[in-house]
mmCIF file of C-alpha atoms in Angstrom:
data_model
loop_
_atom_site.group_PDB
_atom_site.id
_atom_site.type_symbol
_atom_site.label_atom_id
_atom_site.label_comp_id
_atom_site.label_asym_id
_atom_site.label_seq_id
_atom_site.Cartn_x
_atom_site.Cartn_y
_atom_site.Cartn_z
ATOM 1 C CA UNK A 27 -14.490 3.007 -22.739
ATOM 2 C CA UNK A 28 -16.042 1.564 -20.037
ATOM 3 C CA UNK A 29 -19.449 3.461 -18.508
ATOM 4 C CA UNK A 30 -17.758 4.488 -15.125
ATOM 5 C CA UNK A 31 -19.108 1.728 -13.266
ATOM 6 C CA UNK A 32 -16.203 0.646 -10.767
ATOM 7 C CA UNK A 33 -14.926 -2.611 -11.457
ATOM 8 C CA UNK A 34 -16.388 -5.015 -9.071
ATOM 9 C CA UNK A 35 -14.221 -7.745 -7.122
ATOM 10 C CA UNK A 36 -16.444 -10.580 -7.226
ATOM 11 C CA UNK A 37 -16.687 -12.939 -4.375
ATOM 12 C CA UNK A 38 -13.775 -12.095 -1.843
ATOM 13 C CA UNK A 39 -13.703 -13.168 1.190
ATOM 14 C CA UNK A 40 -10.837 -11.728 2.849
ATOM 15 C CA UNK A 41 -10.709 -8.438 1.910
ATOM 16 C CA UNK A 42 -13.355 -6.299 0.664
ATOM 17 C CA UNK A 43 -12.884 -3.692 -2.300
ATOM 18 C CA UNK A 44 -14.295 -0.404 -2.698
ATOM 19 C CA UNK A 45 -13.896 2.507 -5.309
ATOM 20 C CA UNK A 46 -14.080 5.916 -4.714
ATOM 21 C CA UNK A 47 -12.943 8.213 -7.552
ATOM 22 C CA UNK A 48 -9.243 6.985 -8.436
ATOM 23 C CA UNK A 49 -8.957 5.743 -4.924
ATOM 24 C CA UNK A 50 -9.070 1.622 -3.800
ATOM 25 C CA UNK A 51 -10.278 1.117 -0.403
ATOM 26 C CA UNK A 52 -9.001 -2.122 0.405
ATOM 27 C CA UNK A 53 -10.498 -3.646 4.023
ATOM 28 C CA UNK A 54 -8.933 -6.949 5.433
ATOM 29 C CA UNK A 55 -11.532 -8.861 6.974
ATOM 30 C CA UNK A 56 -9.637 -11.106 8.949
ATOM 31 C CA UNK A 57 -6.343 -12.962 9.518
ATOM 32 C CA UNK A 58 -5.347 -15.995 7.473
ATOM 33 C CA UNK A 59 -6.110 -18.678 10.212
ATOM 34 C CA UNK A 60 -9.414 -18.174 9.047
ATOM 35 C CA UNK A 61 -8.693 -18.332 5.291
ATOM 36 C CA UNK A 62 -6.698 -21.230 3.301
ATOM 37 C CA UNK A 63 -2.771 -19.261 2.489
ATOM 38 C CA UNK A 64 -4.248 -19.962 -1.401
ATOM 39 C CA UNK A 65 -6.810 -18.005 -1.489
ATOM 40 C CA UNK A 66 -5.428 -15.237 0.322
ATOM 41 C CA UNK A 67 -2.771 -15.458 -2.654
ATOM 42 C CA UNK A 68 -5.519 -15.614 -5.608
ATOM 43 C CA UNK A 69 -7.375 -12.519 -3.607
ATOM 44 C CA UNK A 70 -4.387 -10.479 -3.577
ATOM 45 C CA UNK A 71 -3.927 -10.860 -6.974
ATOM 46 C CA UNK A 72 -7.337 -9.844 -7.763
ATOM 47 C CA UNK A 73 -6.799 -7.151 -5.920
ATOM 48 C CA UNK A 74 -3.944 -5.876 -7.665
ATOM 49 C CA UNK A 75 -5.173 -6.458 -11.164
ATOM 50 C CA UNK A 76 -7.349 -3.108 -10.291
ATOM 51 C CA UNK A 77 -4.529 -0.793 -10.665
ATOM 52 C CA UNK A 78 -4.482 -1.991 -14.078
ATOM 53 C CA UNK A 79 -7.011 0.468 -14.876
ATOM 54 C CA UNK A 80 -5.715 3.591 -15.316
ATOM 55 C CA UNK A 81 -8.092 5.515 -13.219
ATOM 56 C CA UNK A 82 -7.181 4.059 -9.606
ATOM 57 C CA UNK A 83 -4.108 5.657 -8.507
ATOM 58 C CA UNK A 84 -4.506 5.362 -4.511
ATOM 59 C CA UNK A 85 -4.953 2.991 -1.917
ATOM 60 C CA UNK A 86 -6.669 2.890 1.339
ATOM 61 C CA UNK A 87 -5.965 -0.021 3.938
ATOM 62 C CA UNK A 88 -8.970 0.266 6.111
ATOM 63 C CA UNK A 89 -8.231 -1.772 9.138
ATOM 64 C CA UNK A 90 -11.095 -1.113 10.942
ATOM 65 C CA UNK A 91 -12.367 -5.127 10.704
ATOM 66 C CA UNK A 92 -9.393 -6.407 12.285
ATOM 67 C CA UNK A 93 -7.708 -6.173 15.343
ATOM 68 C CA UNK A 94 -4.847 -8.405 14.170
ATOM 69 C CA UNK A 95 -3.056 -9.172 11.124
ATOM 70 C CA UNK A 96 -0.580 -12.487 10.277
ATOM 71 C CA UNK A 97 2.189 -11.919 8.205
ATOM 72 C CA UNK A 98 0.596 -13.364 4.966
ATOM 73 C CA UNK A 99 -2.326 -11.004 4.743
ATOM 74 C CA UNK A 100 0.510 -7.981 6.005
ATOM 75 C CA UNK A 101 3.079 -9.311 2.474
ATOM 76 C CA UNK A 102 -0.595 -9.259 0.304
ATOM 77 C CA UNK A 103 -1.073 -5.623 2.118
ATOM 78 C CA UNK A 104 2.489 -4.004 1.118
ATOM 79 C CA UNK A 105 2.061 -5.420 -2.117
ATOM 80 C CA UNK A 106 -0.559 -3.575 -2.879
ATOM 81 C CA UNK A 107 0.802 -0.758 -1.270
ATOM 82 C CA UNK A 108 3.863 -0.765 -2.969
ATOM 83 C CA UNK A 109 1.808 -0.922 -6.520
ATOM 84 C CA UNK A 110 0.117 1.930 -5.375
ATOM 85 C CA UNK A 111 3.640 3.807 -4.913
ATOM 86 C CA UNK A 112 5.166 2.072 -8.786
ATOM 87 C CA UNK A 113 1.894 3.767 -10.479
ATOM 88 C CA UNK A 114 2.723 7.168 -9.052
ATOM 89 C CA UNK A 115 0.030 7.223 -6.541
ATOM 90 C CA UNK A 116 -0.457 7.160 -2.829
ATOM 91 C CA UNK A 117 -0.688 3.995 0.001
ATOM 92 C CA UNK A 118 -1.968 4.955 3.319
ATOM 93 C CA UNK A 119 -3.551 2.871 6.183
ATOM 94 C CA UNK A 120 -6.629 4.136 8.475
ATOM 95 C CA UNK A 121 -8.888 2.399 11.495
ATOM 96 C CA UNK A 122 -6.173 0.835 13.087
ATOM 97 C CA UNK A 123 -7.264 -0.225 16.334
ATOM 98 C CA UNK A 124 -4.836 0.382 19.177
ATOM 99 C CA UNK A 125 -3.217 -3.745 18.758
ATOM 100 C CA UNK A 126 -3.430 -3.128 15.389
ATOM 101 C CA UNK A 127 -1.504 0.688 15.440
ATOM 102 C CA UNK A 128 1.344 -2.209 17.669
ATOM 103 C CA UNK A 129 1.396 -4.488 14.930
ATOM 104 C CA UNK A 130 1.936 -1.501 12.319
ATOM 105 C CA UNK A 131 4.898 -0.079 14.477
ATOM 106 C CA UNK A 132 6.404 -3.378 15.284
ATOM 107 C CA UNK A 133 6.971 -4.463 11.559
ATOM 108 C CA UNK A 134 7.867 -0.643 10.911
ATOM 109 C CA UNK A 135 5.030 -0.371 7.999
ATOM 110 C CA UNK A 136 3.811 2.399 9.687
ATOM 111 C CA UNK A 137 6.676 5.075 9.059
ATOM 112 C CA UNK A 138 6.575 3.448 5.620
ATOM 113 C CA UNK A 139 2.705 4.440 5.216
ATOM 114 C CA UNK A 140 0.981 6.827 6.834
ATOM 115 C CA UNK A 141 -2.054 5.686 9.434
ATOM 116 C CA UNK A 142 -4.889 7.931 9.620
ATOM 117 C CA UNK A 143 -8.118 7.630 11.919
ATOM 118 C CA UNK A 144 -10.670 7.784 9.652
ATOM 119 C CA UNK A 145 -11.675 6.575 6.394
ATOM 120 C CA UNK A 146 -12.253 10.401 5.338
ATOM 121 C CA UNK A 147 -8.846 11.694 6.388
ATOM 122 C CA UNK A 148 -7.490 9.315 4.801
ATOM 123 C CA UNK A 149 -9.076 9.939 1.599
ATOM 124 C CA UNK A 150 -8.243 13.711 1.978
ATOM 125 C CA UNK A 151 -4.976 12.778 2.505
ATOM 126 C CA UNK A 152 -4.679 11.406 -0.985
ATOM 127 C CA UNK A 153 -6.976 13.480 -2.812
ATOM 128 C CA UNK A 154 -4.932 16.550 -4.212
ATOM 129 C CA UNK A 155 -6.978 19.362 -3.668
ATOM 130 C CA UNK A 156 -7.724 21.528 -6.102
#
């Protein structure tokens, strides 16, 4: 048992973690031409080791700190997204800005993952209600 603080992701750099209830609100703070490919790698990794607890079921990909995403960070993003999906839960995007909402449709992640505008419908959207 642990006392219900939420696990904290110490020290990244390229994406910032947040728990709220059994959701993961994931933000990518930048493309990897600012970040060495490793540590984008280790990061990810980190970041998926949370769904081992049994409490986060959901993920959030808030995107409101980018306006463009390389293909590296995107593969670390749908990994996580696809976890999400394996544990029975739900994967959905929000704060795209309008380059970003291109990028989404282009690579066709978008009608694989719902994109919401906020941060709160996107967390309503994967809250069941009661």
């Amino acid at each position: 048992m642990h006392n219900g603080n939420p696990p904290m992701v110490e020290n990244l750099e390229i994406f910032e973690v947040e728990q709220a209830g059994p959701n993961l609100v994931v933000t990518p703070l930048g493309s990897t031409l600012q970040f060495q490919y490793s540590n984008v790698q280790v990061e990810a990794n980190k970041v998926l080791r949370l769904f081992d607890a049994p409490e986060i079921k959901n993920v959030i990909i808030d995107l409101s700190r980018v306006d463009y995403l390389d293909s590296i960070i995107i593969g670390s993003l749908i990994r996580l997204l696809q976890r999400a999906r394996q544990t029975g839960g739900q994967a959905v995007f929000c704060n795209a800005c309008e380059n970003m909402q291109n990028i989404l449709k282009c690579i066709k992640i978008g009608s694989l993952w719902p994109l919401f505008d906020t941060r709160d419908e996107a967390i309503a959207a994967v809250t069941p209600s009661e």
